[in-house]
PDB file of C-alpha atoms in Angstrom:
ATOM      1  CA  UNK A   7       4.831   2.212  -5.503  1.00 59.00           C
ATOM      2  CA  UNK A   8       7.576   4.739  -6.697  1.00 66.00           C
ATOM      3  CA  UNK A   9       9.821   1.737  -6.238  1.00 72.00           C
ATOM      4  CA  UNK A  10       7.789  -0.843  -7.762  1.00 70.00           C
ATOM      5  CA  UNK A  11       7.718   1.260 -11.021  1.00 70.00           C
ATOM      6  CA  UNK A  12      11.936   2.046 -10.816  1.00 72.00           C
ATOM      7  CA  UNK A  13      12.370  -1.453 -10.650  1.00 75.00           C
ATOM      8  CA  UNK A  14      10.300  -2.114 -13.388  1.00 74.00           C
ATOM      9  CA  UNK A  15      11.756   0.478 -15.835  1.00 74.00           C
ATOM     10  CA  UNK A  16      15.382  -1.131 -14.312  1.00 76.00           C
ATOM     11  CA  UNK A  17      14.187  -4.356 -15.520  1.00 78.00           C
ATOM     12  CA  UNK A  18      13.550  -3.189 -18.753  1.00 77.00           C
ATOM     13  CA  UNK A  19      16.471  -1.403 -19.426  1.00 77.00           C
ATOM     14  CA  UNK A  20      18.293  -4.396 -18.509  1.00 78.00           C
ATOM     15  CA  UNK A  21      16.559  -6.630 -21.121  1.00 78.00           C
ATOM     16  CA  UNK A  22      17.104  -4.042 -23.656  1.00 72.00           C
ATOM     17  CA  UNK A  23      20.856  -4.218 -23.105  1.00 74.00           C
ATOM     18  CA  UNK A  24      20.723  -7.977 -22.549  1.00 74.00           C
ATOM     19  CA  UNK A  25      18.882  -7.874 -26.434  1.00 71.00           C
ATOM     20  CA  UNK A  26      21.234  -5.622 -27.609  1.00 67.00           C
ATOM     21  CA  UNK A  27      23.622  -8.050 -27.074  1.00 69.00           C
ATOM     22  CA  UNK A  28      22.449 -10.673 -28.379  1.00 67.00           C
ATOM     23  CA  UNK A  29      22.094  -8.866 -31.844  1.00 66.00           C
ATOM     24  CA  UNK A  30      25.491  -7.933 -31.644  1.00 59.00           C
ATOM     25  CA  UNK A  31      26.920 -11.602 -31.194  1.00 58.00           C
ATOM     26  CA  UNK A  32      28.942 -12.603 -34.083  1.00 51.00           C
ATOM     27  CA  UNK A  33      27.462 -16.353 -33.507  1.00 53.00           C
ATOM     28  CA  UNK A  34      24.025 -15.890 -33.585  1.00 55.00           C
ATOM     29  CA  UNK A  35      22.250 -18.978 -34.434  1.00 57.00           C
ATOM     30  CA  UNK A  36      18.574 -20.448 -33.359  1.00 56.00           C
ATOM     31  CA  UNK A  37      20.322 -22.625 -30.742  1.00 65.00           C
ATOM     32  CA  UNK A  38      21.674 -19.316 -29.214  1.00 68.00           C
ATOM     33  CA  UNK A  39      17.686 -17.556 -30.141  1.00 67.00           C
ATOM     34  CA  UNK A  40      16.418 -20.907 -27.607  1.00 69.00           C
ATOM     35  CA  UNK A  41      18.869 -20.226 -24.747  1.00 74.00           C
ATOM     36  CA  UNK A  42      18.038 -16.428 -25.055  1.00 75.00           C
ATOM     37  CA  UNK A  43      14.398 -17.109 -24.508  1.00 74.00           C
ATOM     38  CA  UNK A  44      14.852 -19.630 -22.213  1.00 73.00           C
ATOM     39  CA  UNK A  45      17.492 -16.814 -19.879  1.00 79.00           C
ATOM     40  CA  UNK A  46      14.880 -13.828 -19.991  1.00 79.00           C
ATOM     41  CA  UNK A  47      12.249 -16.379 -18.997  1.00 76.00           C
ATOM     42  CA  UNK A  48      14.020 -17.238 -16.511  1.00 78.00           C
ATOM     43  CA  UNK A  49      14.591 -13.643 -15.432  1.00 82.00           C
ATOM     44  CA  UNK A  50      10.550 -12.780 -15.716  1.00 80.00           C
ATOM     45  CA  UNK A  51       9.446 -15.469 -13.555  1.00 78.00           C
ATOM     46  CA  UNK A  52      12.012 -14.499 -10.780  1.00 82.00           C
ATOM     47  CA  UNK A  53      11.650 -11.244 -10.856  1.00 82.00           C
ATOM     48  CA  UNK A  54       7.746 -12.091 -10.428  1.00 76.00           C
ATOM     49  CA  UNK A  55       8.119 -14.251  -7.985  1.00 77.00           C
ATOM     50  CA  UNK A  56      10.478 -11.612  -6.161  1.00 82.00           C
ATOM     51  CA  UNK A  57       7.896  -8.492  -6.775  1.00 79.00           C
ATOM     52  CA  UNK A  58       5.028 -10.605  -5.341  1.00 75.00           C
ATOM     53  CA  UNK A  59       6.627 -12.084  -2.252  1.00 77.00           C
ATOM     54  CA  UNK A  60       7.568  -8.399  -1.255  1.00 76.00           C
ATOM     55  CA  UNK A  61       3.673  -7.348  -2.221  1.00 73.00           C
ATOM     56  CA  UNK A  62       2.740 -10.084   0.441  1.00 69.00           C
ATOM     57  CA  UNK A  63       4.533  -9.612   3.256  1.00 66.00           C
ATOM     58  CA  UNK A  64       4.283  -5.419   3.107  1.00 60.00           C
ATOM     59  CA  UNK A  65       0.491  -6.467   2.923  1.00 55.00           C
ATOM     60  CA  UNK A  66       0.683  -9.246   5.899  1.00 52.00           C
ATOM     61  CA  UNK A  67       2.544  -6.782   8.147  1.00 49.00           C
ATOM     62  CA  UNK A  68      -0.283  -5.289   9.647  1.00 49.00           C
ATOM     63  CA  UNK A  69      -1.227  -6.057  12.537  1.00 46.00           C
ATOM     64  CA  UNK A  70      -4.503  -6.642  13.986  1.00 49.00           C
ATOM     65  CA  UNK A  71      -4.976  -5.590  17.243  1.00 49.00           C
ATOM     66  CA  UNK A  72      -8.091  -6.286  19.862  1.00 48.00           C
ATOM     67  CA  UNK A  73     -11.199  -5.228  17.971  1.00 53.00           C
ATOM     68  CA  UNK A  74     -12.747  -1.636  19.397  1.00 61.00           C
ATOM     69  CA  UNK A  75     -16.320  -0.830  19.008  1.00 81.00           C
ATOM     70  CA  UNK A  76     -17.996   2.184  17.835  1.00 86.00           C
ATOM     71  CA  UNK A  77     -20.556   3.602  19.547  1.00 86.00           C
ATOM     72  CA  UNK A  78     -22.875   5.217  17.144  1.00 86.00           C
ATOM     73  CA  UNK A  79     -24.920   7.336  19.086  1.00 89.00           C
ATOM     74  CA  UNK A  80     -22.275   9.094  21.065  1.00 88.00           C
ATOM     75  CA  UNK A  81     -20.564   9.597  17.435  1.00 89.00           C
ATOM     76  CA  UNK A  82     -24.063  11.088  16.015  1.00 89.00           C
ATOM     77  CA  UNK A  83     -23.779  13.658  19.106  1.00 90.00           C
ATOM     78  CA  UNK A  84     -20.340  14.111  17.930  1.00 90.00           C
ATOM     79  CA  UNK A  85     -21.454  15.433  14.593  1.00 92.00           C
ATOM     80  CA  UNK A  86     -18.801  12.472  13.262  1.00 93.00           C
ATOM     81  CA  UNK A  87     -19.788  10.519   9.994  1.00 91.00           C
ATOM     82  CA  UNK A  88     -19.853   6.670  10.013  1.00 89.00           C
ATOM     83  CA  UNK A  89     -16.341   7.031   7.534  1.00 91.00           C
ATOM     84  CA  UNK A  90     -14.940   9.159   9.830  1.00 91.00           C
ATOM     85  CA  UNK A  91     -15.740   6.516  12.522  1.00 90.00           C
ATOM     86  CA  UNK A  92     -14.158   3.572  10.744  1.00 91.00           C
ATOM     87  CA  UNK A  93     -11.255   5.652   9.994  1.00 92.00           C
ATOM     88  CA  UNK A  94     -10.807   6.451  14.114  1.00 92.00           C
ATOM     89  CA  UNK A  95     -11.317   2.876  14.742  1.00 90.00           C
ATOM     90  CA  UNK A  96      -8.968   1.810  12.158  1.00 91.00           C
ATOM     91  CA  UNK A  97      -6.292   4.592  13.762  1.00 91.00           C
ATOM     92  CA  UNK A  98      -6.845   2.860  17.412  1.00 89.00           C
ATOM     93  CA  UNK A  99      -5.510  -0.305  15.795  1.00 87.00           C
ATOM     94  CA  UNK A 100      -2.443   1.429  14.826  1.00 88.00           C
ATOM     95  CA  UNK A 101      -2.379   1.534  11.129  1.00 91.00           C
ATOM     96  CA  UNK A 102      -0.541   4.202   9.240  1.00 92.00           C
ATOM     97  CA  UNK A 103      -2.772   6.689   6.967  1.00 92.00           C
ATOM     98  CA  UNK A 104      -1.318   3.905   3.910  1.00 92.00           C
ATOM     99  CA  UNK A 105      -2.491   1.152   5.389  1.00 91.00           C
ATOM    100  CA  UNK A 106      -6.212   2.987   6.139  1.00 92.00           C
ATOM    101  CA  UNK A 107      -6.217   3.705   2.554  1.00 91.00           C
ATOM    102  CA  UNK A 108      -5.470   0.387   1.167  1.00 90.00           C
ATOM    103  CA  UNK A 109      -8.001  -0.836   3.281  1.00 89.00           C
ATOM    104  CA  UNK A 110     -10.799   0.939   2.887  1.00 89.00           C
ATOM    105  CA  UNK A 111      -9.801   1.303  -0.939  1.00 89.00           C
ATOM    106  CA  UNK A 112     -10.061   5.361  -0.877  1.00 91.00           C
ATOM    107  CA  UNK A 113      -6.860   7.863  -1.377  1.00 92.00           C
ATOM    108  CA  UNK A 114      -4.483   8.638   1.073  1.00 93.00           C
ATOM    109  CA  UNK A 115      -5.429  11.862   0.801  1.00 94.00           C
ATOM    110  CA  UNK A 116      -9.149  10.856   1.243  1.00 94.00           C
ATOM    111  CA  UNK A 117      -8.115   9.795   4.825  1.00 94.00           C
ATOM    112  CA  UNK A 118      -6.039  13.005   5.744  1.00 94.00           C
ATOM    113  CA  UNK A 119      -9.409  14.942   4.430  1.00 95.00           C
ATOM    114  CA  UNK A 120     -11.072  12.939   6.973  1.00 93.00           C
ATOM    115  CA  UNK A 121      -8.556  12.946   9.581  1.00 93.00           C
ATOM    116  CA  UNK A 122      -8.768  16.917   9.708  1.00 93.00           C
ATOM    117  CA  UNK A 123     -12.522  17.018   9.962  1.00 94.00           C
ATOM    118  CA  UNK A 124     -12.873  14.504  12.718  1.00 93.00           C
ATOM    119  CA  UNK A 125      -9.955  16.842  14.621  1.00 92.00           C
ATOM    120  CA  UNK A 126     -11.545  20.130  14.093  1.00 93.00           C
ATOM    121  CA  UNK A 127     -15.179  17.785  15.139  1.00 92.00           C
ATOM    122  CA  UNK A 128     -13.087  17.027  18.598  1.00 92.00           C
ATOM    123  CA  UNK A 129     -10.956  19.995  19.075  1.00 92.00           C
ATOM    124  CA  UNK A 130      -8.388  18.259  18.781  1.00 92.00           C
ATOM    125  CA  UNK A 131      -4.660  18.681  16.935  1.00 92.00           C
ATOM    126  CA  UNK A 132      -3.354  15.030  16.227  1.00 90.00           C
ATOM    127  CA  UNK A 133      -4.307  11.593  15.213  1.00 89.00           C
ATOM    128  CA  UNK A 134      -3.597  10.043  18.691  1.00 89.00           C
ATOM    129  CA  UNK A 135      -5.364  13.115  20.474  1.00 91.00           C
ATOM    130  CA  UNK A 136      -8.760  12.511  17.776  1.00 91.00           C
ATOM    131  CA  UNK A 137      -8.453   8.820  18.931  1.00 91.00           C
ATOM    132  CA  UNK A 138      -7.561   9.762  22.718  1.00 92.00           C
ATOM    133  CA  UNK A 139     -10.158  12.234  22.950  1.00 92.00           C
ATOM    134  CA  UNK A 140     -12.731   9.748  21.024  1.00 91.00           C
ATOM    135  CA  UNK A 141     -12.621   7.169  23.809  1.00 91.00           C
ATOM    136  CA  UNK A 142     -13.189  10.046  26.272  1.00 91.00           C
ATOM    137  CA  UNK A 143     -16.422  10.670  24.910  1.00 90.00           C
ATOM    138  CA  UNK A 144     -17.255   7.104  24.384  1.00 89.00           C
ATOM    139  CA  UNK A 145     -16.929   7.200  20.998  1.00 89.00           C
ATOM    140  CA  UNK A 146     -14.363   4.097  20.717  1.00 88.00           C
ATOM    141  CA  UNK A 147     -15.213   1.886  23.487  1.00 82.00           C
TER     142      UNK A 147
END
């Protein structure tokens, strides 16, 4: 996101220069106003096109994996909360804490929260070890 917004404020600067020097031409004209319009057009709609197609495939990267299933009662037992649950399952596919997030539309930090109850629920110190020690109990099937 960081990136997305330096590329924007790049952009901008950019036109502002580009604008700049346009006032400063000696020949300014309306034919020369046209092509101006027509160039940072131009520019939008690539850059766009650009910012989208790198949205998309970030987004299409994940990868789905065999669907697990939860088992609910042995995760009642477990003292684990039905979040907590899709956020294990979600981890046994192999998505990152950013991809969790943007899927289940919460904060990153959301998921961490979770992420450290459902260890200290299991006894357990890691992500892989929560998910690990999850299918032991037949939690994740």
């Amino acid at each position: 996101m960081k990136q997305l917004i330096i590329s924007f404020e790049l952009l901008i600067i950019a036109i502002l220069v580009l604008l700049l020097l346009a006032r400063v031409d000696q020949f300014y004209s309306a034919s020369i106003d046209d092509i101006w319009i027509v160039v940072f057009s131009l520019a939008f709609i690539t850059t766009g096109v650009i910012i989208i197609k790198s949205v998309i495939k970030k987004h299409s990267s994940i990868v789905q994996q065999r669907p697990s299933l939860i088992n609910h009662d042995q995760m009642a037992k477990a003292g684990i909360s039905d979040r907590e649950g899709e956020i294990l399952l979600l981890i046994d596919e192999g998505l990152s804490n950013e991809q969790i997030a943007g899927k289940l539309f919460i904060a990153e930090s959301t998921v961490k929260r979770h992420l450290t109850r459902v260890s200290k629920k299991l006894h357990t110190d890691c992500r892989t070890g929560s998910v690990k020690k999850a299918k032991e109990m037949s939690i994740l099937l």
